Each structure stands twice: as structure tokens, then as C-alpha cells.
mmCIF file of C-alpha atoms in Angstrom:
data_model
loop_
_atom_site.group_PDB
_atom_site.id
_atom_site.type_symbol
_atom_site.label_atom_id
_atom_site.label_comp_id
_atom_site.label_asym_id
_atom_site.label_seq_id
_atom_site.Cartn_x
_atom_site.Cartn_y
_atom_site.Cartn_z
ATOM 1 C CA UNK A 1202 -10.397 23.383 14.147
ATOM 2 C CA UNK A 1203 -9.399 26.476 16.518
ATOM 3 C CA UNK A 1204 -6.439 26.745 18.271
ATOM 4 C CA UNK A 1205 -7.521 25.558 21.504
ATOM 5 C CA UNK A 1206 -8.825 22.394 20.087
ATOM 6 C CA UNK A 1207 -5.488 21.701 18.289
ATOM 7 C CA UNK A 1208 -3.852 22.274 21.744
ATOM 8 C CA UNK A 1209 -5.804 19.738 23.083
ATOM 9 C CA UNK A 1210 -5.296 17.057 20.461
ATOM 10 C CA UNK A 1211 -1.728 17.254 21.058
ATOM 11 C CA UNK A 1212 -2.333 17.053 24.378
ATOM 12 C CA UNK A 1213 -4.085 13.617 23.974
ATOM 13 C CA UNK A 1214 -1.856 12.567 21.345
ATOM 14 C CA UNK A 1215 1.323 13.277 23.726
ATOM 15 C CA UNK A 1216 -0.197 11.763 26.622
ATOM 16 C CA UNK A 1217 -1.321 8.248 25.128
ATOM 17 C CA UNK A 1218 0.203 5.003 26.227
ATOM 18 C CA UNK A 1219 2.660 3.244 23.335
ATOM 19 C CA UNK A 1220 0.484 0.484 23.855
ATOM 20 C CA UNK A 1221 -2.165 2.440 21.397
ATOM 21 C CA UNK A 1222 0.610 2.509 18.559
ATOM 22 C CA UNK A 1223 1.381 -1.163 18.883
ATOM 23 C CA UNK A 1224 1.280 -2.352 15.456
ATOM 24 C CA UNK A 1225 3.128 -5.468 14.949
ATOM 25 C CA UNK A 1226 2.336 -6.689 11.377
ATOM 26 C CA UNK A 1227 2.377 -3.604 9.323
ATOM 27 C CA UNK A 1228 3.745 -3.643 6.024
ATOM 28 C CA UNK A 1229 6.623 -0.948 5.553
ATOM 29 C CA UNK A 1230 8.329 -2.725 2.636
ATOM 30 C CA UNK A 1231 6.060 0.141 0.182
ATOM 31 C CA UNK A 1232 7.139 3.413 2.321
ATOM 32 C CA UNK A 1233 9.962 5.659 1.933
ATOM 33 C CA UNK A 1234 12.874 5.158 4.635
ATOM 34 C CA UNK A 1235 13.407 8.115 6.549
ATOM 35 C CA UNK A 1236 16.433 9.294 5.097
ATOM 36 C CA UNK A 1237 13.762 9.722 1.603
ATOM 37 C CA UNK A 1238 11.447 11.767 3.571
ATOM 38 C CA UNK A 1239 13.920 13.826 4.818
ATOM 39 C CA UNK A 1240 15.832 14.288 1.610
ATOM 40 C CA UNK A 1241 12.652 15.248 -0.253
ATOM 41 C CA UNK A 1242 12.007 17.693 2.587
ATOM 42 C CA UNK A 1243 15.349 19.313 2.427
ATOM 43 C CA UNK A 1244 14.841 19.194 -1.741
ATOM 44 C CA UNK A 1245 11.544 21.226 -0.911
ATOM 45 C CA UNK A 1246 13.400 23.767 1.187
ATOM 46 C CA UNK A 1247 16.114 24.621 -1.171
ATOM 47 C CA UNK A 1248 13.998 24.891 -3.979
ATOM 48 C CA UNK A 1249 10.952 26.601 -2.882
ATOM 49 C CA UNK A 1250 7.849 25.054 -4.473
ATOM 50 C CA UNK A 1251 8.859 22.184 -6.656
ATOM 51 C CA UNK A 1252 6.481 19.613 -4.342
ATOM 52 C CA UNK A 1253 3.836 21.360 -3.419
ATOM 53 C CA UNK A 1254 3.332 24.334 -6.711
ATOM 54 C CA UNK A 1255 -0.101 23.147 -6.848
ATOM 55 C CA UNK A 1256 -1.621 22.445 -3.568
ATOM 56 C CA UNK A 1257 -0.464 21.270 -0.082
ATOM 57 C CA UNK A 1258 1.989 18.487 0.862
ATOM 58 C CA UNK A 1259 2.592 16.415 3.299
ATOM 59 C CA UNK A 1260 5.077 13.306 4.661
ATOM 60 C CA UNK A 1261 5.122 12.225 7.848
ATOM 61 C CA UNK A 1262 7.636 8.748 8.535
ATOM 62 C CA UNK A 1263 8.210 6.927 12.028
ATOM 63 C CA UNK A 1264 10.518 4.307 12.612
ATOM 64 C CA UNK A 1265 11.077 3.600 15.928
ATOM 65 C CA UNK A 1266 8.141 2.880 18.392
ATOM 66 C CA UNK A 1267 5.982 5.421 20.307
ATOM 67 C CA UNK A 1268 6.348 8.550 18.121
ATOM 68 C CA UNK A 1269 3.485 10.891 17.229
ATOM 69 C CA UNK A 1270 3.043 13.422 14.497
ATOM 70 C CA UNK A 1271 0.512 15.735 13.325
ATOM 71 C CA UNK A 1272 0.303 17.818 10.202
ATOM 72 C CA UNK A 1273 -2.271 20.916 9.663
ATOM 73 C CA UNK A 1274 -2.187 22.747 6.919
ATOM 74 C CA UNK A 1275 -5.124 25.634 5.811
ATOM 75 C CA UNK A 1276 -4.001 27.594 2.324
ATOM 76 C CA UNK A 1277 -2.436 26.664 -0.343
ATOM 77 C CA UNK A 1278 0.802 25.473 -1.622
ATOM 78 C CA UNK A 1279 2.233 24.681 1.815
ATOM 79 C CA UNK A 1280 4.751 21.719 2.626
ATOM 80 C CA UNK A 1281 5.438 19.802 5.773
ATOM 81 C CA UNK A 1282 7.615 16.901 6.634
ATOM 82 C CA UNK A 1283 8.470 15.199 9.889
ATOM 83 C CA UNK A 1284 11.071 12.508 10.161
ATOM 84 C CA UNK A 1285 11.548 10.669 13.283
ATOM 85 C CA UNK A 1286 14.041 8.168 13.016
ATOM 86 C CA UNK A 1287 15.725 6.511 15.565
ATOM 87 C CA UNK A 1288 15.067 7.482 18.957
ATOM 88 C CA UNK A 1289 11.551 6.387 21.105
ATOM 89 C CA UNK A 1290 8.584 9.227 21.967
ATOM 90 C CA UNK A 1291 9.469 11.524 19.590
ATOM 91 C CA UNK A 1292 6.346 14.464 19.058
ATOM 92 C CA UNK A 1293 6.604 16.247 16.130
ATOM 93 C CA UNK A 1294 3.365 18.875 15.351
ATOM 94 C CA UNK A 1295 3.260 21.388 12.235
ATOM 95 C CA UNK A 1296 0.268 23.973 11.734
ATOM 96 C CA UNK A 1297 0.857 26.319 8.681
ATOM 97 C CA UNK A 1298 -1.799 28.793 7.882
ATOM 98 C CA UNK A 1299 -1.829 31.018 4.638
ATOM 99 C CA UNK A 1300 0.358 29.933 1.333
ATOM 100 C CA UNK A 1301 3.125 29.099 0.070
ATOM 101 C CA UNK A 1302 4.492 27.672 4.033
ATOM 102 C CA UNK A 1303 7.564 25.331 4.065
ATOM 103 C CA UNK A 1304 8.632 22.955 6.908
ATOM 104 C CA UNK A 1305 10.407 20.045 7.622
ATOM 105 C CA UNK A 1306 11.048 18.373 11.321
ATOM 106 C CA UNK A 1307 14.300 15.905 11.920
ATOM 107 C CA UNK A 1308 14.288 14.297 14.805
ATOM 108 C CA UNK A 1309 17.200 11.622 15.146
#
């Protein structure tokens, strides 16, 4: 996917209704809490590699209604987390191209 075409899918993600996230009955009791996703992400950071030494990785958590959150990642050994916790419409987006990228969004 170029550039321009991830461009536009944020565009369409950002300008959806909350209406198309609306999910009422979804299970949440097997998913981290967002303070684990973040605390994993911050682990990654300090230590450079302990998550994703052998290939990409990836957490993405939402707790409140009407966020959105992509992850792209092309190479190897990249990490991304986004945590959005307690405020509506957050937008988190993370593209990483090459190796060995690290980043983590917090958005309280």
C-alpha cells in the first residue's frame, strides 16, 4: 500500500460515524486493560527488542467509544502500541518502514 492510499484510509477511518464501531456485546473479559498495553509498550522502549527480536509486533487497545487505530509495519523486528483509554474519538496511526522501529501512542 503507497502512501497516498494510506492517507486515504485514514481519511475514511477518521471520518466514519461512531455508529460503525457500535459494538455492544463484545467480550473484553480475555484482553489486556490498557494500563497492560501500555506497560508492555513502555517495557519495549526501555529495553530495545525484548518483544519483537524475532519479527514485528503489534497491540492496539480501545476503551472508550469511537476511537480508531491503525498499525503498518514493512521490515522486520518493529514494535507498535497504541493505547487509548479514556477519552472519546481518539485517532491513533503508526507506519514504520525498515527494522528494528519502536513506538508506542498514549492517549488518555
Amino acid at each position: 500500500m503507497n502512501i497516498k492510499m494510506k492517507l486515504a484510509a485514514v481519511a475514511a477511518f477518521a471520518a466514519l460515524s461512531t455508529s460503525a464501531f457500535a459494538v455492544t456485546d463484545y467480550d473484553v473479559l480475555g484482553n489486556a486493560v490498557a494500563a497492560d498495553v501500555l506497560a508492555l509498550g513502555q517495557g519495549e522502549l526501555a529495553a530495545i527488542g525484548t518483544l519483537a527480536g524475532d519479527g514485528n509486533v503489534a497491540f492496539i487497545n480501545q476503551e472508550t467509544s469511537s476511537n480508531m487505530a491503525y498499525i503498518d509495519q514493512t521490515g522486520a523486528t518493529n514494535f507498535g502500541s497504541i493505547t487509548q483509554e479514556s477519552t472519546d474519538g481518539n485517532l491513533g496511526v503508526i507506519y514504520q518502514i525498515g527494522d528494528l522501529n519502536r513506538a508506542v501512542i498514549a492517549q488518555h
